[in-house]
Amino acid sequence: MNGPRWLIRSALCPALCVLALAGPAFGAEAPPSDSPPQAVEQDEPEDSPIDDEAMTVLTRMADTLAQAQRFTVTIRASYDVVQDTGEKITFGERRALTLNRPDGLRVEAQESDGKRSLVTFDGKAISVFNADENVYAQIERAGTIDDAVRYLVQDLQVRLPLALLLVSTLPDELEQRLQTLDYVERDMLTAVPTDHLAGRTEDVDFQIWIATEGPPLPERVTITYKGDEGEPQYRADFSDWNLNPDVQPAQLAFHPPDGAERIPVMIRVRRNAAGGSEGAPK
């Protein structure tokens, strides 16, 4: 690049709200829904938009993750940020994720510029810690991991590209959202042989590579936000899957380090039909 330029990485103030720390690599293109999928009557085309072989592979993966009581995984991701000029700049991050159903979640993250953050959920509160600034925020929110993810996506309007992989309703969520799904190929160049699938929802195009050896777990995901300007992409590679880790509740609890400052969380306030507020800053 010629000359200095400001790179737009996030429109959110870092360390002042949970959105900035949860980041784009933590979780779904649309909020997980409490409602079951609704049947829609329509004429069936001669060629179904959902390939049976691809759906079988995807369903096996979804069932495996939804039924897992605990797991750990490392996610190495990159994502595009579209600049005012239309140029795409790619940033990266690495996340170590620990999930322990029904109510334990821990995500340790490091961004490509070295910034480190931590997000935890213990069934009582969502805690977000910015290690570089030694500040943290907490939102009291009792419930399950599913409840916490829905709250982040629906109420806080956080874009979480992989959120669906965390919820126990994953099979139903995929069935509800899928518009097309195709089997691309058996990919022999991934860490283990994988089934490469490509699909579309209303908001995104996605590709997923699912291991054919051992448990049917995702090895790679690509998401294209086709409705956003410049159609930015999010890409993730998964490694070190463990479906039976030794996870203790104490590991998922958040304890502020000495000297850490608690800061308020900025939450979007929505107005109801009567003109009252449905949310407020905490």
mmCIF file of C-alpha atoms in Angstrom:
data_model
loop_
_atom_site.group_PDB
_atom_site.id
_atom_site.type_symbol
_atom_site.label_atom_id
_atom_site.label_comp_id
_atom_site.label_asym_id
_atom_site.label_seq_id
_atom_site.Cartn_x
_atom_site.Cartn_y
_atom_site.Cartn_z
ATOM 1 C CA MET A 1 0.000 0.000 0.000
ATOM 2 C CA ASN A 2 1.240 3.509 -0.772
ATOM 3 C CA GLY A 3 1.181 5.853 2.207
ATOM 4 C CA PRO A 4 -0.547 5.379 5.574
ATOM 5 C CA ARG A 5 -4.185 4.400 5.651
ATOM 6 C CA TRP A 6 -6.660 3.813 8.422
ATOM 7 C CA LEU A 7 -7.843 0.214 8.340
ATOM 8 C CA ILE A 8 -11.404 -0.251 9.474
ATOM 9 C CA ARG A 9 -11.425 -3.417 11.545
ATOM 10 C CA SER A 10 -14.515 -3.026 13.690
ATOM 11 C CA ALA A 11 -17.247 -0.468 14.143
ATOM 12 C CA LEU A 12 -17.474 -1.437 17.800
ATOM 13 C CA CYS A 13 -15.525 0.187 20.603
ATOM 14 C CA PRO A 14 -13.100 -2.432 21.943
ATOM 15 C CA ALA A 15 -13.444 -3.293 25.628
ATOM 16 C CA LEU A 16 -16.633 -1.255 26.007
ATOM 17 C CA CYS A 17 -19.108 -3.876 24.907
ATOM 18 C CA VAL A 18 -19.347 -7.622 24.677
ATOM 19 C CA LEU A 19 -19.810 -7.481 20.901
ATOM 20 C CA ALA A 20 -16.258 -6.352 20.290
ATOM 21 C CA LEU A 21 -14.766 -9.058 22.452
ATOM 22 C CA ALA A 22 -16.989 -11.891 21.294
ATOM 23 C CA GLY A 23 -15.768 -11.057 17.811
ATOM 24 C CA PRO A 24 -16.735 -12.417 14.409
ATOM 25 C CA ALA A 25 -15.184 -15.841 14.863
ATOM 26 C CA PHE A 26 -17.064 -17.136 17.849
ATOM 27 C CA GLY A 27 -20.289 -18.339 16.544
ATOM 28 C CA ALA A 28 -24.388 -17.987 13.122
ATOM 29 C CA GLU A 29 -25.570 -16.031 10.285
ATOM 30 C CA ALA A 30 -28.998 -15.841 11.913
ATOM 31 C CA PRO A 31 -30.164 -16.199 15.510
ATOM 32 C CA PRO A 32 -30.956 -19.704 16.731
ATOM 33 C CA SER A 33 -34.702 -19.867 17.157
ATOM 34 C CA ASP A 34 -36.799 -21.190 20.038
ATOM 35 C CA SER A 35 -39.531 -22.099 17.573
ATOM 36 C CA PRO A 36 -39.528 -25.404 15.660
ATOM 37 C CA PRO A 37 -39.104 -25.242 11.877
ATOM 38 C CA GLN A 38 -42.349 -24.421 10.057
ATOM 39 C CA ALA A 39 -43.376 -26.536 7.120
ATOM 40 C CA VAL A 40 -43.872 -24.585 3.900
ATOM 41 C CA GLU A 41 -46.011 -25.975 1.139
ATOM 42 C CA GLN A 42 -44.454 -25.506 -2.271
ATOM 43 C CA ASP A 43 -44.158 -27.237 -5.579
ATOM 44 C CA GLU A 44 -41.230 -29.661 -5.621
ATOM 45 C CA PRO A 45 -38.825 -29.012 -8.510
ATOM 46 C CA GLU A 46 -37.713 -31.924 -10.626
ATOM 47 C CA ASP A 47 -34.225 -31.692 -9.116
ATOM 48 C CA SER A 48 -34.285 -31.203 -5.358
ATOM 49 C CA PRO A 49 -32.126 -28.302 -4.149
ATOM 50 C CA ILE A 50 -31.000 -30.519 -1.244
ATOM 51 C CA ASP A 51 -28.652 -33.341 -2.292
ATOM 52 C CA ASP A 52 -29.474 -36.489 -0.292
ATOM 53 C CA GLU A 53 -25.856 -37.615 0.092
ATOM 54 C CA ALA A 54 -24.768 -34.167 1.265
ATOM 55 C CA MET A 55 -27.679 -33.948 3.706
ATOM 56 C CA THR A 56 -26.792 -37.320 5.207
ATOM 57 C CA VAL A 57 -23.214 -36.169 5.823
ATOM 58 C CA LEU A 58 -24.310 -32.814 7.271
ATOM 59 C CA THR A 59 -26.917 -34.436 9.517
ATOM 60 C CA ARG A 60 -24.341 -36.871 10.922
ATOM 61 C CA MET A 61 -22.097 -33.968 11.815
ATOM 62 C CA ALA A 62 -24.967 -31.966 13.330
ATOM 63 C CA ASP A 63 -26.131 -34.909 15.459
ATOM 64 C CA THR A 64 -22.585 -35.553 16.678
ATOM 65 C CA LEU A 65 -22.088 -31.974 17.884
ATOM 66 C CA ALA A 66 -25.620 -31.540 19.254
ATOM 67 C CA GLN A 67 -25.400 -34.736 21.301
ATOM 68 C CA ALA A 68 -21.875 -34.123 22.596
ATOM 69 C CA GLN A 69 -22.013 -33.323 26.301
ATOM 70 C CA ARG A 70 -18.615 -31.666 26.173
ATOM 71 C CA PHE A 71 -15.854 -30.926 23.721
ATOM 72 C CA THR A 72 -12.757 -28.832 23.145
ATOM 73 C CA VAL A 73 -11.459 -27.540 19.818
ATOM 74 C CA THR A 74 -8.975 -25.024 18.442
ATOM 75 C CA ILE A 75 -10.185 -22.685 15.695
ATOM 76 C CA ARG A 76 -7.793 -20.762 13.452
ATOM 77 C CA ALA A 77 -9.818 -18.218 11.494
ATOM 78 C CA SER A 78 -9.545 -15.276 9.125
ATOM 79 C CA TYR A 79 -12.152 -12.750 8.091
ATOM 80 C CA ASP A 80 -12.505 -9.923 5.601
ATOM 81 C CA VAL A 81 -13.195 -6.330 6.605
ATOM 82 C CA VAL A 82 -14.351 -4.181 3.696
ATOM 83 C CA GLN A 83 -12.755 -0.711 3.704
ATOM 84 C CA ASP A 84 -14.429 2.534 2.651
ATOM 85 C CA THR A 85 -12.556 2.197 -0.648
ATOM 86 C CA GLY A 86 -14.090 -1.233 -1.274
ATOM 87 C CA GLU A 87 -10.771 -2.946 -0.626
ATOM 88 C CA LYS A 88 -10.897 -6.103 1.505
ATOM 89 C CA ILE A 89 -8.398 -6.475 4.339
ATOM 90 C CA THR A 90 -8.022 -9.878 5.983
ATOM 91 C CA PHE A 91 -7.493 -10.233 9.734
ATOM 92 C CA GLY A 92 -6.876 -13.419 11.684
ATOM 93 C CA GLU A 93 -7.488 -14.948 15.074
ATOM 94 C CA ARG A 94 -7.025 -18.155 17.028
ATOM 95 C CA ARG A 95 -9.560 -19.450 19.534
ATOM 96 C CA ALA A 96 -9.470 -22.278 22.044
ATOM 97 C CA LEU A 97 -13.043 -23.312 22.831
ATOM 98 C CA THR A 98 -14.281 -25.478 25.709
ATOM 99 C CA LEU A 99 -17.954 -26.474 25.915
ATOM 100 C CA ASN A 100 -19.531 -28.370 28.810
ATOM 101 C CA ARG A 101 -23.297 -28.826 28.599
ATOM 102 C CA PRO A 102 -25.671 -27.667 29.802
ATOM 103 C CA ASP A 103 -24.192 -24.396 31.018
ATOM 104 C CA GLY A 104 -20.406 -24.161 30.653
ATOM 105 C CA LEU A 105 -18.525 -22.328 27.914
ATOM 106 C CA ARG A 106 -15.043 -20.801 27.694
ATOM 107 C CA VAL A 107 -13.423 -19.139 24.668
ATOM 108 C CA GLU A 108 -9.832 -17.905 24.829
ATOM 109 C CA ALA A 109 -8.868 -15.796 21.813
ATOM 110 C CA GLN A 110 -5.876 -14.062 20.320
ATOM 111 C CA GLU A 111 -6.189 -11.734 17.342
ATOM 112 C CA SER A 112 -3.606 -11.346 14.604
ATOM 113 C CA ASP A 113 -2.366 -8.084 16.179
ATOM 114 C CA GLY A 114 -1.704 -9.916 19.453
ATOM 115 C CA LYS A 115 -4.734 -8.733 21.431
ATOM 116 C CA ARG A 116 -6.073 -11.361 23.818
ATOM 117 C CA SER A 117 -9.572 -11.828 25.200
ATOM 118 C CA LEU A 118 -11.626 -14.328 27.164
ATOM 119 C CA VAL A 119 -15.353 -15.073 27.106
ATOM 120 C CA THR A 120 -16.935 -17.394 29.685
ATOM 121 C CA PHE A 121 -20.429 -18.552 30.574
ATOM 122 C CA ASP A 122 -21.140 -20.493 33.765
ATOM 123 C CA GLY A 123 -24.918 -20.763 33.685
ATOM 124 C CA LYS A 124 -25.294 -17.547 35.673
ATOM 125 C CA ALA A 125 -23.422 -14.840 33.806
ATOM 126 C CA ILE A 126 -21.592 -14.045 30.574
ATOM 127 C CA SER A 127 -18.161 -12.610 31.344
ATOM 128 C CA VAL A 128 -15.870 -10.892 28.845
ATOM 129 C CA PHE A 129 -12.248 -10.037 29.681
ATOM 130 C CA ASN A 130 -9.813 -7.904 27.660
ATOM 131 C CA ALA A 131 -6.377 -9.024 28.835
ATOM 132 C CA ASP A 132 -4.440 -6.207 27.172
ATOM 133 C CA GLU A 133 -6.427 -3.463 28.889
ATOM 134 C CA ASN A 134 -7.146 -5.541 32.029
ATOM 135 C CA VAL A 135 -10.846 -4.720 31.924
ATOM 136 C CA TYR A 136 -13.880 -6.985 32.024
ATOM 137 C CA ALA A 137 -17.647 -6.834 31.669
ATOM 138 C CA GLN A 138 -20.351 -9.142 32.982
ATOM 139 C CA ILE A 139 -23.971 -9.677 32.071
ATOM 140 C CA GLU A 140 -26.098 -11.674 34.486
ATOM 141 C CA ARG A 141 -27.839 -14.281 32.372
ATOM 142 C CA ALA A 142 -28.996 -17.568 33.891
ATOM 143 C CA GLY A 143 -29.705 -20.541 31.665
ATOM 144 C CA THR A 144 -28.063 -22.958 29.277
ATOM 145 C CA ILE A 145 -25.469 -22.500 26.545
ATOM 146 C CA ASP A 146 -28.352 -22.381 24.058
ATOM 147 C CA ASP A 147 -29.920 -19.529 26.048
ATOM 148 C CA ALA A 148 -26.630 -17.614 26.186
ATOM 149 C CA VAL A 149 -26.016 -17.952 22.431
ATOM 150 C CA ARG A 150 -29.555 -16.820 21.610
ATOM 151 C CA TYR A 151 -29.138 -13.826 23.904
ATOM 152 C CA LEU A 152 -25.865 -12.806 22.273
ATOM 153 C CA VAL A 153 -27.269 -13.123 18.751
ATOM 154 C CA GLN A 154 -30.872 -11.992 19.189
ATOM 155 C CA ASP A 155 -30.675 -9.400 21.953
ATOM 156 C CA LEU A 156 -27.124 -8.098 21.581
ATOM 157 C CA GLN A 157 -27.218 -8.619 17.790
ATOM 158 C CA VAL A 158 -23.740 -10.129 17.679
ATOM 159 C CA ARG A 159 -22.761 -11.741 14.388
ATOM 160 C CA LEU A 160 -21.421 -15.152 15.398
ATOM 161 C CA PRO A 161 -20.433 -17.121 12.286
ATOM 162 C CA LEU A 162 -20.151 -20.452 14.153
ATOM 163 C CA ALA A 163 -22.828 -20.047 16.811
ATOM 164 C CA LEU A 164 -24.992 -22.825 15.391
ATOM 165 C CA LEU A 165 -22.223 -25.354 16.102
ATOM 166 C CA LEU A 166 -22.631 -24.638 19.826
ATOM 167 C CA VAL A 167 -26.370 -25.178 20.264
ATOM 168 C CA SER A 168 -28.074 -28.486 20.992
ATOM 169 C CA THR A 169 -30.763 -27.686 18.389
ATOM 170 C CA LEU A 170 -28.205 -27.692 15.546
ATOM 171 C CA PRO A 171 -29.936 -30.370 13.380
ATOM 172 C CA ASP A 172 -33.266 -28.513 13.434
ATOM 173 C CA GLU A 173 -31.595 -25.134 12.906
ATOM 174 C CA LEU A 174 -29.822 -26.381 9.771
ATOM 175 C CA GLU A 175 -32.973 -27.978 8.382
ATOM 176 C CA GLN A 176 -34.874 -24.739 8.960
ATOM 177 C CA ARG A 177 -32.314 -22.524 7.229
ATOM 178 C CA LEU A 178 -31.021 -24.568 4.301
ATOM 179 C CA GLN A 179 -32.188 -23.537 0.856
ATOM 180 C CA THR A 180 -29.703 -25.573 -1.177
ATOM 181 C CA LEU A 181 -27.029 -28.139 -0.347
ATOM 182 C CA ASP A 182 -24.660 -29.934 -2.737
ATOM 183 C CA TYR A 183 -21.964 -32.567 -2.432
ATOM 184 C CA VAL A 184 -18.809 -31.114 -4.017
ATOM 185 C CA GLU A 185 -16.140 -33.807 -3.671
ATOM 186 C CA ARG A 186 -14.099 -36.063 -1.435
ATOM 187 C CA ASP A 187 -11.168 -33.799 -0.507
ATOM 188 C CA MET A 188 -7.929 -35.719 0.050
ATOM 189 C CA LEU A 189 -5.762 -32.640 0.721
ATOM 190 C CA THR A 190 -7.238 -31.728 4.121
ATOM 191 C CA ALA A 191 -5.613 -32.949 7.363
ATOM 192 C CA VAL A 192 -7.834 -36.037 7.093
ATOM 193 C CA PRO A 193 -10.024 -36.966 4.102
ATOM 194 C CA THR A 194 -13.188 -34.871 4.169
ATOM 195 C CA ASP A 195 -16.557 -34.603 2.455
ATOM 196 C CA HIS A 196 -16.736 -31.128 0.924
ATOM 197 C CA LEU A 197 -20.269 -29.671 0.912
ATOM 198 C CA ALA A 198 -21.618 -26.343 -0.356
ATOM 199 C CA GLY A 199 -24.898 -24.784 0.720
ATOM 200 C CA ARG A 200 -26.952 -21.618 0.820
ATOM 201 C CA THR A 201 -29.269 -19.958 3.314
ATOM 202 C CA GLU A 202 -31.178 -16.718 2.902
ATOM 203 C CA ASP A 203 -28.254 -14.679 4.240
ATOM 204 C CA VAL A 204 -25.074 -16.599 3.461
ATOM 205 C CA ASP A 205 -23.348 -19.042 1.156
ATOM 206 C CA PHE A 206 -21.240 -21.578 3.000
ATOM 207 C CA GLN A 207 -18.867 -24.454 2.431
ATOM 208 C CA ILE A 208 -17.989 -27.081 5.007
ATOM 209 C CA TRP A 209 -15.458 -29.909 5.025
ATOM 210 C CA ILE A 210 -16.443 -32.840 7.304
ATOM 211 C CA ALA A 211 -14.038 -35.600 8.344
ATOM 212 C CA THR A 212 -14.703 -39.025 6.842
ATOM 213 C CA GLU A 213 -12.432 -40.791 9.348
ATOM 214 C CA GLY A 214 -13.393 -40.964 13.015
ATOM 215 C CA PRO A 215 -16.225 -38.761 14.290
ATOM 216 C CA PRO A 216 -17.855 -36.677 11.501
ATOM 217 C CA LEU A 217 -16.564 -33.320 12.720
ATOM 218 C CA PRO A 218 -15.973 -30.118 10.739
ATOM 219 C CA GLU A 219 -12.387 -29.579 9.607
ATOM 220 C CA ARG A 220 -12.979 -26.346 7.710
ATOM 221 C CA VAL A 221 -15.774 -23.802 7.149
ATOM 222 C CA THR A 222 -16.117 -20.865 4.755
ATOM 223 C CA ILE A 223 -18.980 -18.375 5.054
ATOM 224 C CA THR A 224 -19.761 -15.663 2.484
ATOM 225 C CA TYR A 225 -22.053 -12.840 3.612
ATOM 226 C CA LYS A 226 -23.719 -12.319 0.277
ATOM 227 C CA GLY A 227 -26.013 -9.525 1.480
ATOM 228 C CA ASP A 228 -23.181 -7.370 2.811
ATOM 229 C CA GLU A 229 -21.288 -4.835 0.732
ATOM 230 C CA GLY A 230 -18.293 -6.486 -0.891
ATOM 231 C CA GLU A 231 -19.528 -9.962 0.121
ATOM 232 C CA PRO A 232 -16.889 -10.477 2.846
ATOM 233 C CA GLN A 233 -15.867 -13.982 3.860
ATOM 234 C CA TYR A 234 -15.146 -15.733 7.125
ATOM 235 C CA ARG A 235 -12.899 -18.813 7.051
ATOM 236 C CA ALA A 236 -12.117 -21.252 9.866
ATOM 237 C CA ASP A 237 -9.921 -24.331 10.255
ATOM 238 C CA PHE A 238 -10.604 -26.689 13.178
ATOM 239 C CA SER A 239 -7.997 -28.815 14.960
ATOM 240 C CA ASP A 240 -7.454 -30.750 18.201
ATOM 241 C CA TRP A 241 -11.045 -31.926 18.517
ATOM 242 C CA ASN A 242 -11.721 -33.785 21.787
ATOM 243 C CA LEU A 243 -15.253 -35.047 22.430
ATOM 244 C CA ASN A 244 -14.453 -36.353 25.904
ATOM 245 C CA PRO A 245 -12.185 -33.860 27.664
ATOM 246 C CA ASP A 246 -11.812 -33.728 31.426
ATOM 247 C CA VAL A 247 -13.630 -30.461 32.144
ATOM 248 C CA GLN A 248 -14.234 -29.232 35.684
ATOM 249 C CA PRO A 249 -16.805 -26.484 36.397
ATOM 250 C CA ALA A 250 -14.090 -24.454 38.122
ATOM 251 C CA GLN A 251 -12.236 -24.222 34.812
ATOM 252 C CA LEU A 252 -15.178 -22.373 33.269
ATOM 253 C CA ALA A 253 -15.719 -19.900 36.103
ATOM 254 C CA PHE A 254 -14.440 -16.370 35.615
ATOM 255 C CA HIS A 255 -12.246 -14.825 38.309
ATOM 256 C CA PRO A 256 -11.087 -11.267 37.541
ATOM 257 C CA PRO A 257 -7.307 -10.878 37.761
ATOM 258 C CA ASP A 258 -5.880 -8.563 40.392
ATOM 259 C CA GLY A 259 -6.341 -4.952 39.408
ATOM 260 C CA ALA A 260 -8.862 -5.684 36.633
ATOM 261 C CA GLU A 261 -11.465 -2.962 36.197
ATOM 262 C CA ARG A 262 -15.129 -3.796 35.652
ATOM 263 C CA ILE A 263 -16.733 -1.686 32.935
ATOM 264 C CA PRO A 264 -20.332 -1.285 31.749
ATOM 265 C CA VAL A 265 -21.724 -3.239 28.823
ATOM 266 C CA MET A 266 -23.415 -1.311 26.066
ATOM 267 C CA ILE A 267 -26.682 -2.997 25.091
ATOM 268 C CA ARG A 268 -28.900 -1.791 22.264
ATOM 269 C CA VAL A 269 -32.257 -0.545 23.585
ATOM 270 C CA ARG A 270 -35.302 -1.593 21.601
ATOM 271 C CA ARG A 271 -38.677 0.106 21.819
ATOM 272 C CA ASN A 272 -41.839 -1.948 22.183
ATOM 273 C CA ALA A 273 -45.177 -1.112 20.605
ATOM 274 C CA ALA A 274 -46.193 0.898 23.668
ATOM 275 C CA GLY A 275 -43.075 3.030 23.438
ATOM 276 C CA GLY A 276 -41.333 1.464 26.427
ATOM 277 C CA SER A 277 -37.790 0.111 26.532
ATOM 278 C CA GLU A 278 -37.163 -3.635 26.232
ATOM 279 C CA GLY A 279 -33.479 -3.434 27.047
ATOM 280 C CA ALA A 280 -31.038 -1.148 28.809
ATOM 281 C CA PRO A 281 -27.371 -0.626 29.426
ATOM 282 C CA LYS A 282 -25.915 -2.776 32.201
#
